[in-house]
Amino acid sequence: MTDPGRTDQERFIFGLPKAELHLHIEGTLEPEMMFALAARNGVPLPYPDVEAVRAAYVFGDLQSFLDVYYAGCAVLVTEQDFYELTTAYLARAADQGVTHAEIFFDPQTHTDRGIPFRTVVNGICRALEDGERRLGVTWRLILCFLRDLGAEAAMATLERALPFRHLIAAVGLDSAELGHPPRAFEEVFRRARAEGLSCVAHAGEEGPPEYIWEALDLLHVHRIDHGVRCWEDQQLVDRLRDDHVPLTVCPFSNVKLGVFPDLAHHNLANLLRLGLRVTVNSDDPAYFGGYVGDNLVAAAEALALERDEIVQMARNSFVASFLDEADRHRRLAQLDRFARDG
Ligand code: ADE
Ligand code: ZN
């Protein structure tokens, strides 16, 4: 069926099967839901209405965004809140062609204000299981440590997560990057690997190329979240290319947080054309102006991406995922059929 509201390019990009690998579930909290949950839970908000919330979403850098993002999390209180948040994300993602989602959550943001770990993880996972049944979107869950709270708090969070180990595929590292290098978390990530967890880390978003080297060599990550500052270090670009290290790039996020002045100056196309395993993702779509299909459509237009480059990034998303081999090949065959037949 054709959708009169979408151009041919949008229809192709939205319809293209894809995995989303860099998505903070707390970053999918749309202002309308923020207000509904605030009213339900009796949580005061510093905004009079939804329009004022949207108007406040002007960020100069990562920290100015994180301040607003963590404040918004205060409305998430019950298991049902986490369930509804995740369900709403899955509906939007599925509409933009996401068939597999690897989702970050930030447990410390919630446990530090007295919300039990099980409330968070049970709400998210119940929605992911229902979403898989209803929409066919498969999933993995990634526990992110807040790097600015330090390694000791991260280790305590890992211990707290172990009773839920069967629900968690990997650990990650997020929050304020500058001044919080990956090397501080070597022991935590070693322990996570010993528990059989895979590893990813935000690095080279605002932080220097050195942080990407540390994530690779000390944390032994499977992919780098963002990683766009690798560009400043030719040896690092070579390493990422030669080792096929995936980068989960988030174009809207990078522009909103001032990493690039606009999409036309984003280095996504350059990285892709140098042979790096680039994927496109939405990061915190409620705050940055769009979901993964929206990011791909806008990046394709601003950077004049060819159709086979768009398909390559969708292929990369499955190749870089934590899907098992048989499933990965099934998804790639499905994607190739769509790319061929439209
Ligand atoms: N937490 C949520 N979004 C983030 C981002 N873009 N960088 C670091 N931490 C985050
Ligand atoms: Zn992120």
CSV table of C-alpha atoms and ligand atoms in Angstrom, one decimal:
chain,number,residue,atom,x,y,z
A,1,MET,CA,0.0,0.0,0.0
A,2,THR,CA,1.4,3.5,-0.8
A,3,ASP,CA,1.4,6.1,1.9
A,4,PRO,CA,0.6,9.5,0.3
A,5,GLY,CA,2.4,11.3,3.2
A,6,ARG,CA,5.8,9.8,2.3
A,7,THR,CA,8.1,10.4,-0.7
A,8,ASP,CA,9.5,7.4,-2.6
A,9,GLN,CA,12.9,7.8,-0.8
A,10,GLU,CA,11.1,7.8,2.6
A,11,ARG,CA,9.0,4.8,1.7
A,12,PHE,CA,12.2,2.9,0.7
A,13,ILE,CA,14.1,3.9,3.8
A,14,PHE,CA,11.3,3.3,6.2
A,15,GLY,CA,10.5,0.0,4.6
A,16,LEU,CA,14.0,-1.2,4.6
A,17,PRO,CA,14.4,-3.9,7.4
A,18,LYS,CA,16.9,-2.6,9.9
A,19,ALA,CA,18.3,-3.1,13.4
A,20,GLU,CA,18.5,-0.2,15.9
A,21,LEU,CA,21.6,-0.6,18.0
A,22,HIS,CA,21.9,2.7,19.9
A,23,LEU,CA,18.7,3.7,21.6
A,24,HIS,CA,18.3,4.8,25.2
A,25,ILE,CA,14.8,3.8,26.2
A,26,GLU,CA,14.7,6.8,28.6
A,27,GLY,CA,15.4,9.0,25.6
A,28,THR,CA,12.1,7.9,23.9
A,29,LEU,CA,10.0,9.7,26.5
A,30,GLU,CA,7.9,12.0,24.4
A,31,PRO,CA,6.6,15.2,26.1
A,32,GLU,CA,3.0,14.0,25.9
A,33,MET,CA,3.9,10.9,27.8
A,34,MET,CA,6.0,12.9,30.2
A,35,PHE,CA,2.9,15.0,31.1
A,36,ALA,CA,0.6,12.0,31.3
A,37,LEU,CA,3.0,10.1,33.7
A,38,ALA,CA,3.7,13.2,35.7
A,39,ALA,CA,0.0,13.6,36.4
A,40,ARG,CA,-0.5,9.9,37.1
A,41,ASN,CA,2.4,9.8,39.6
A,42,GLY,CA,2.0,13.2,41.1
A,43,VAL,CA,5.4,14.4,39.9
A,44,PRO,CA,5.8,18.2,39.4
A,45,LEU,CA,7.3,19.3,36.1
A,46,PRO,CA,9.1,22.6,35.5
A,47,TYR,CA,7.1,23.2,32.3
A,48,PRO,CA,3.6,24.5,31.9
A,49,ASP,CA,2.8,22.4,28.8
A,50,VAL,CA,4.0,20.1,26.1
A,51,GLU,CA,5.0,23.1,23.8
A,52,ALA,CA,7.2,24.5,26.6
A,53,VAL,CA,9.0,21.2,27.0
A,54,ARG,CA,9.7,21.0,23.2
A,55,ALA,CA,10.9,24.6,23.3
A,56,ALA,CA,13.3,23.8,26.1
A,57,TYR,CA,15.0,21.1,24.0
A,58,VAL,CA,17.9,23.3,22.8
A,59,PHE,CA,21.2,21.9,23.9
A,60,GLY,CA,24.7,23.4,23.7
A,61,ASP,CA,26.5,20.2,24.5
A,62,LEU,CA,26.1,16.7,26.0
A,63,GLN,CA,25.9,17.8,29.6
A,64,SER,CA,23.1,20.4,28.9
A,65,PHE,CA,21.1,17.6,27.3
A,66,LEU,CA,21.8,15.1,30.1
A,67,ASP,CA,20.5,17.6,32.7
A,68,VAL,CA,17.1,17.8,30.9
A,69,TYR,CA,17.1,14.0,30.2
A,70,TYR,CA,17.7,12.9,33.8
A,71,ALA,CA,15.1,15.4,35.1
A,72,GLY,CA,12.5,13.9,32.7
A,73,CYS,CA,13.2,10.4,34.1
A,74,ALA,CA,11.6,11.5,37.4
A,75,VAL,CA,8.1,10.7,35.9
A,76,LEU,CA,9.1,7.0,35.5
A,77,VAL,CA,8.0,5.4,38.7
A,78,THR,CA,6.0,2.1,38.3
A,79,GLU,CA,6.6,-1.0,36.2
A,80,GLN,CA,3.6,0.0,34.1
A,81,ASP,CA,5.4,3.3,33.3
A,82,PHE,CA,8.4,1.5,31.9
A,83,TYR,CA,6.1,-0.9,30.1
A,84,GLU,CA,4.2,2.0,28.3
A,85,LEU,CA,7.4,3.8,27.5
A,86,THR,CA,8.9,0.8,25.8
A,87,THR,CA,5.7,-0.2,24.0
A,88,ALA,CA,5.4,3.3,22.5
A,89,TYR,CA,9.0,3.2,21.3
A,90,LEU,CA,8.5,-0.2,19.6
A,91,ALA,CA,5.4,1.0,17.8
A,92,ARG,CA,7.3,4.0,16.4
A,93,ALA,CA,10.4,1.9,15.6
A,94,ALA,CA,8.4,-0.8,13.8
A,95,ASP,CA,6.7,1.9,11.7
A,96,GLN,CA,10.1,2.9,10.5
A,97,GLY,CA,11.3,-0.6,9.6
A,98,VAL,CA,13.1,-1.7,12.8
A,99,THR,CA,12.8,-5.5,13.0
A,100,HIS,CA,15.4,-5.9,15.8
A,101,ALA,CA,16.2,-3.5,18.6
A,102,GLU,CA,19.1,-3.5,21.0
A,103,ILE,CA,18.0,-1.2,23.8
A,104,PHE,CA,20.0,0.6,26.4
A,105,PHE,CA,18.7,1.3,29.9
A,106,ASP,CA,20.2,3.4,32.7
A,107,PRO,CA,19.3,1.5,35.9
A,108,GLN,CA,21.3,3.9,38.2
A,109,THR,CA,19.1,6.8,37.1
A,110,HIS,CA,16.2,5.0,38.7
A,111,THR,CA,17.7,3.0,41.6
A,112,ASP,CA,19.4,6.1,42.9
A,113,ARG,CA,15.9,7.6,43.4
A,114,GLY,CA,14.5,4.5,45.1
A,115,ILE,CA,12.9,2.7,42.2
A,116,PRO,CA,13.8,-1.0,42.5
A,117,PHE,CA,15.9,-2.6,39.7
A,118,ARG,CA,13.3,-5.2,39.2
A,119,THR,CA,10.6,-2.6,38.5
A,120,VAL,CA,12.6,-1.1,35.7
A,121,VAL,CA,13.8,-4.3,34.1
A,122,ASN,CA,10.5,-6.2,34.4
A,123,GLY,CA,8.5,-3.3,32.8
A,124,ILE,CA,10.9,-2.9,29.9
A,125,CYS,CA,11.2,-6.7,29.3
A,126,ARG,CA,7.4,-7.4,29.5
A,127,ALA,CA,7.0,-4.7,26.8
A,128,LEU,CA,9.8,-6.2,24.7
A,129,GLU,CA,8.3,-9.7,24.9
A,130,ASP,CA,4.8,-8.4,24.0
A,131,GLY,CA,6.3,-6.3,21.2
A,132,GLU,CA,8.0,-9.3,19.8
A,133,ARG,CA,4.8,-11.2,19.8
A,134,ARG,CA,2.7,-8.4,18.3
A,135,LEU,CA,5.1,-6.6,16.0
A,136,GLY,CA,7.8,-9.2,15.3
A,137,VAL,CA,10.5,-6.9,16.6
A,138,THR,CA,13.2,-9.0,18.3
A,139,TRP,CA,15.4,-7.5,21.0
A,140,ARG,CA,18.4,-7.5,23.3
A,141,LEU,CA,18.8,-5.5,26.4
A,142,ILE,CA,22.0,-3.5,27.2
A,143,LEU,CA,22.6,-2.3,30.8
A,144,CYS,CA,24.5,1.0,30.7
A,145,PHE,CA,26.7,2.3,33.5
A,146,LEU,CA,26.6,6.0,34.2
A,147,ARG,CA,30.3,6.8,33.8
A,148,ASP,CA,30.2,10.1,35.8
A,149,LEU,CA,29.1,8.1,38.9
A,150,GLY,CA,32.3,6.1,38.9
A,151,ALA,CA,33.5,2.5,38.7
A,152,GLU,CA,32.5,1.5,42.2
A,153,ALA,CA,28.9,2.4,41.6
A,154,ALA,CA,29.1,0.6,38.3
A,155,MET,CA,30.4,-2.6,39.9
A,156,ALA,CA,27.6,-2.4,42.5
A,157,THR,CA,25.1,-2.0,39.7
A,158,LEU,CA,26.5,-5.0,37.9
A,159,GLU,CA,26.1,-7.1,41.1
A,160,ARG,CA,22.5,-5.9,41.4
A,161,ALA,CA,21.8,-6.9,37.8
A,162,LEU,CA,23.1,-10.5,38.2
A,163,PRO,CA,19.7,-12.0,39.3
A,164,PHE,CA,18.4,-10.7,35.9
A,165,ARG,CA,21.4,-11.9,34.0
A,166,HIS,CA,19.2,-14.0,31.7
A,167,LEU,CA,17.4,-10.9,30.4
A,168,ILE,CA,20.6,-8.8,29.7
A,169,ALA,CA,22.8,-9.3,26.6
A,170,ALA,CA,25.5,-6.7,27.2
A,171,VAL,CA,26.8,-3.9,29.3
A,172,GLY,CA,27.5,-0.4,28.0
A,173,LEU,CA,29.0,2.9,29.2
A,174,ASP,CA,27.1,6.2,28.8
A,175,SER,CA,26.5,9.7,30.3
A,176,ALA,CA,29.0,12.6,30.6
A,177,GLU,CA,32.0,11.5,28.6
A,178,LEU,CA,34.6,14.2,29.1
A,179,GLY,CA,36.8,13.5,32.2
A,180,HIS,CA,35.4,10.0,32.5
A,181,PRO,CA,37.7,7.8,30.4
A,182,PRO,CA,36.9,4.1,29.7
A,183,ARG,CA,40.1,3.0,31.5
A,184,ALA,CA,38.4,3.7,34.8
A,185,PHE,CA,36.0,0.8,34.1
A,186,GLU,CA,38.4,-1.9,33.0
A,187,GLU,CA,37.7,-4.0,36.1
A,188,VAL,CA,33.9,-3.7,35.8
A,189,PHE,CA,34.0,-4.7,32.2
A,190,ARG,CA,36.3,-7.6,33.0
A,191,ARG,CA,33.8,-8.8,35.5
A,192,ALA,CA,30.9,-8.4,33.0
A,193,ARG,CA,32.8,-10.5,30.5
A,194,ALA,CA,33.4,-13.2,33.1
A,195,GLU,CA,29.6,-13.3,33.5
A,196,GLY,CA,29.3,-13.9,29.7
A,197,LEU,CA,28.0,-10.4,28.9
A,198,SER,CA,29.1,-8.7,25.7
A,199,CYS,CA,30.4,-5.1,25.9
A,200,VAL,CA,29.8,-1.8,24.1
A,201,ALA,CA,30.8,1.7,25.1
A,202,HIS,CA,30.0,5.3,24.2
A,203,ALA,CA,33.4,6.8,23.1
A,204,GLY,CA,34.5,9.6,20.8
A,205,GLU,CA,31.2,11.4,20.9
A,206,GLU,CA,32.6,14.4,22.8
A,207,GLY,CA,35.6,12.6,24.1
A,208,PRO,CA,39.0,12.3,22.3
A,209,PRO,CA,40.1,9.4,20.0
A,210,GLU,CA,42.1,8.1,23.0
A,211,TYR,CA,38.8,7.1,24.7
A,212,ILE,CA,38.0,4.9,21.6
A,213,TRP,CA,41.4,3.2,21.9
A,214,GLU,CA,40.8,2.5,25.6
A,215,ALA,CA,37.3,1.1,24.9
A,216,LEU,CA,38.8,-1.2,22.3
A,217,ASP,CA,42.0,-2.3,24.1
A,218,LEU,CA,40.9,-2.2,27.8
A,219,LEU,CA,37.1,-2.8,27.7
A,220,HIS,CA,37.2,-5.2,24.7
A,221,VAL,CA,34.0,-3.8,23.3
A,222,HIS,CA,32.1,-5.4,20.4
A,223,ARG,CA,31.2,-2.0,19.0
A,224,ILE,CA,31.7,1.7,19.6
A,225,ASP,CA,28.7,4.0,20.3
A,226,HIS,CA,29.2,7.2,18.3
A,227,GLY,CA,32.9,7.0,17.7
A,228,VAL,CA,32.8,9.9,15.2
A,229,ARG,CA,35.9,11.6,16.7
A,230,CYS,CA,38.0,8.7,15.4
A,231,TRP,CA,38.3,10.9,12.4
A,232,GLU,CA,41.0,12.9,14.1
A,233,ASP,CA,43.4,9.9,14.3
A,234,GLN,CA,44.3,8.1,11.1
A,235,GLN,CA,45.8,5.1,12.9
A,236,LEU,CA,42.5,4.7,14.7
A,237,VAL,CA,40.5,4.9,11.5
A,238,ASP,CA,42.7,2.2,10.1
A,239,ARG,CA,42.3,0.0,13.2
A,240,LEU,CA,38.4,0.4,13.1
A,241,ARG,CA,38.3,-0.5,9.4
A,242,ASP,CA,40.8,-3.4,9.6
A,243,ASP,CA,39.0,-5.0,12.6
A,244,HIS,CA,35.5,-4.3,11.2
A,245,VAL,CA,34.5,-2.5,14.5
A,246,PRO,CA,30.9,-1.3,14.2
A,247,LEU,CA,30.2,2.4,14.9
A,248,THR,CA,26.6,3.2,16.1
A,249,VAL,CA,26.4,6.7,14.7
A,250,CYS,CA,23.5,9.0,15.6
A,251,PRO,CA,23.3,11.9,13.2
A,252,PHE,CA,20.4,14.0,14.8
A,253,SER,CA,22.0,13.6,18.2
A,254,ASN,CA,25.4,14.8,17.0
A,255,VAL,CA,23.9,17.9,15.5
A,256,LYS,CA,21.7,18.7,18.5
A,257,LEU,CA,24.6,18.3,20.8
A,258,GLY,CA,26.9,20.5,18.7
A,259,VAL,CA,29.4,17.7,17.6
A,260,PHE,CA,28.7,18.9,14.0
A,261,PRO,CA,27.2,22.2,13.0
A,262,ASP,CA,24.7,20.5,10.7
A,263,LEU,CA,24.0,17.3,8.9
A,264,ALA,CA,25.7,18.4,5.7
A,265,HIS,CA,29.0,18.5,7.8
A,266,HIS,CA,28.5,15.2,9.5
A,267,ASN,CA,31.4,12.7,8.8
A,268,LEU,CA,29.0,9.7,8.4
A,269,ALA,CA,29.4,9.4,4.6
A,270,ASN,CA,33.2,9.8,4.8
A,271,LEU,CA,33.5,7.1,7.4
A,272,LEU,CA,31.3,4.8,5.4
A,273,ARG,CA,33.2,5.5,2.2
A,274,LEU,CA,36.5,4.6,4.0
A,275,GLY,CA,35.0,1.2,4.6
A,276,LEU,CA,34.1,1.5,8.3
A,277,ARG,CA,31.2,-0.5,9.6
A,278,VAL,CA,28.8,2.4,10.1
A,279,THR,CA,25.2,2.1,11.3
A,280,VAL,CA,22.6,4.8,11.8
A,281,ASN,CA,20.6,5.1,15.0
A,282,SER,CA,18.4,7.6,16.9
A,283,ASP,CA,20.1,7.7,20.4
A,284,ASP,CA,17.3,9.7,22.3
A,285,PRO,CA,14.7,10.3,19.6
A,286,ALA,CA,12.2,12.2,21.8
A,287,TYR,CA,14.8,14.8,22.5
A,288,PHE,CA,16.7,15.0,19.1
A,289,GLY,CA,13.8,15.3,16.6
A,290,GLY,CA,13.3,11.8,15.2
A,291,TYR,CA,13.5,8.0,15.1
A,292,VAL,CA,15.9,5.9,13.1
A,293,GLY,CA,14.1,6.1,9.8
A,294,ASP,CA,13.9,9.9,10.2
A,295,ASN,CA,17.7,10.0,10.9
A,296,LEU,CA,18.4,7.9,7.7
A,297,VAL,CA,16.1,10.0,5.5
A,298,ALA,CA,17.7,13.3,6.6
A,299,ALA,CA,21.3,12.0,6.5
A,300,ALA,CA,20.7,10.5,3.0
A,301,GLU,CA,19.4,13.9,1.8
A,302,ALA,CA,22.0,16.1,3.5
A,303,LEU,CA,25.0,13.9,2.4
A,304,ALA,CA,23.6,12.7,-1.0
A,305,LEU,CA,23.9,9.1,0.0
A,306,GLU,CA,23.5,6.5,-2.8
A,307,ARG,CA,20.8,3.9,-2.4
A,308,ASP,CA,23.4,1.1,-2.1
A,309,GLU,CA,25.1,3.1,0.7
A,310,ILE,CA,21.8,3.2,2.6
A,311,VAL,CA,21.3,-0.5,2.1
A,312,GLN,CA,24.9,-1.1,3.3
A,313,MET,CA,24.2,0.7,6.6
A,314,ALA,CA,21.1,-1.4,7.1
A,315,ARG,CA,23.1,-4.5,6.4
A,316,ASN,CA,25.8,-3.3,8.8
A,317,SER,CA,23.1,-3.0,11.5
A,318,PHE,CA,22.4,-6.7,11.4
A,319,VAL,CA,26.0,-7.7,11.0
A,320,ALA,CA,26.9,-5.6,14.1
A,321,SER,CA,24.0,-6.9,16.2
A,322,PHE,CA,24.1,-9.6,18.9
A,323,LEU,CA,21.8,-11.8,16.8
A,324,ASP,CA,23.0,-15.4,16.4
A,325,GLU,CA,24.4,-16.4,13.0
A,326,ALA,CA,21.3,-18.2,11.6
A,327,ASP,CA,19.1,-15.3,12.5
A,328,ARG,CA,21.5,-12.8,11.1
A,329,HIS,CA,21.6,-14.6,7.8
A,330,ARG,CA,17.8,-14.8,7.7
A,331,ARG,CA,17.6,-11.0,8.3
A,332,LEU,CA,20.2,-10.2,5.7
A,333,ALA,CA,18.3,-12.3,3.1
A,334,GLN,CA,15.1,-10.5,4.0
A,335,LEU,CA,16.8,-7.2,3.6
A,336,ASP,CA,18.4,-8.1,0.3
A,337,ARG,CA,14.9,-9.2,-1.0
A,338,PHE,CA,13.5,-5.8,0.0
A,339,ALA,CA,16.4,-3.9,-1.6
A,340,ARG,CA,16.0,-5.8,-4.8
A,341,ASP,CA,12.1,-5.7,-5.1
A,342,GLY,CA,11.5,-2.4,-3.2
B,1,ADE,N1,22.6,9.0,27.7
B,1,ADE,C1,21.6,9.2,26.9
B,1,ADE,N2,22.0,9.7,25.7
B,1,ADE,C2,23.3,9.8,25.8
B,1,ADE,C3,24.3,10.3,24.8
B,1,ADE,N3,24.1,10.7,23.6
B,1,ADE,N4,25.6,10.2,25.3
B,1,ADE,C4,25.9,9.8,26.5
B,1,ADE,N5,25.0,9.4,27.4
B,1,ADE,C5,23.7,9.4,27.0
B,2,ZN,ZN,23.8,7.3,23.4
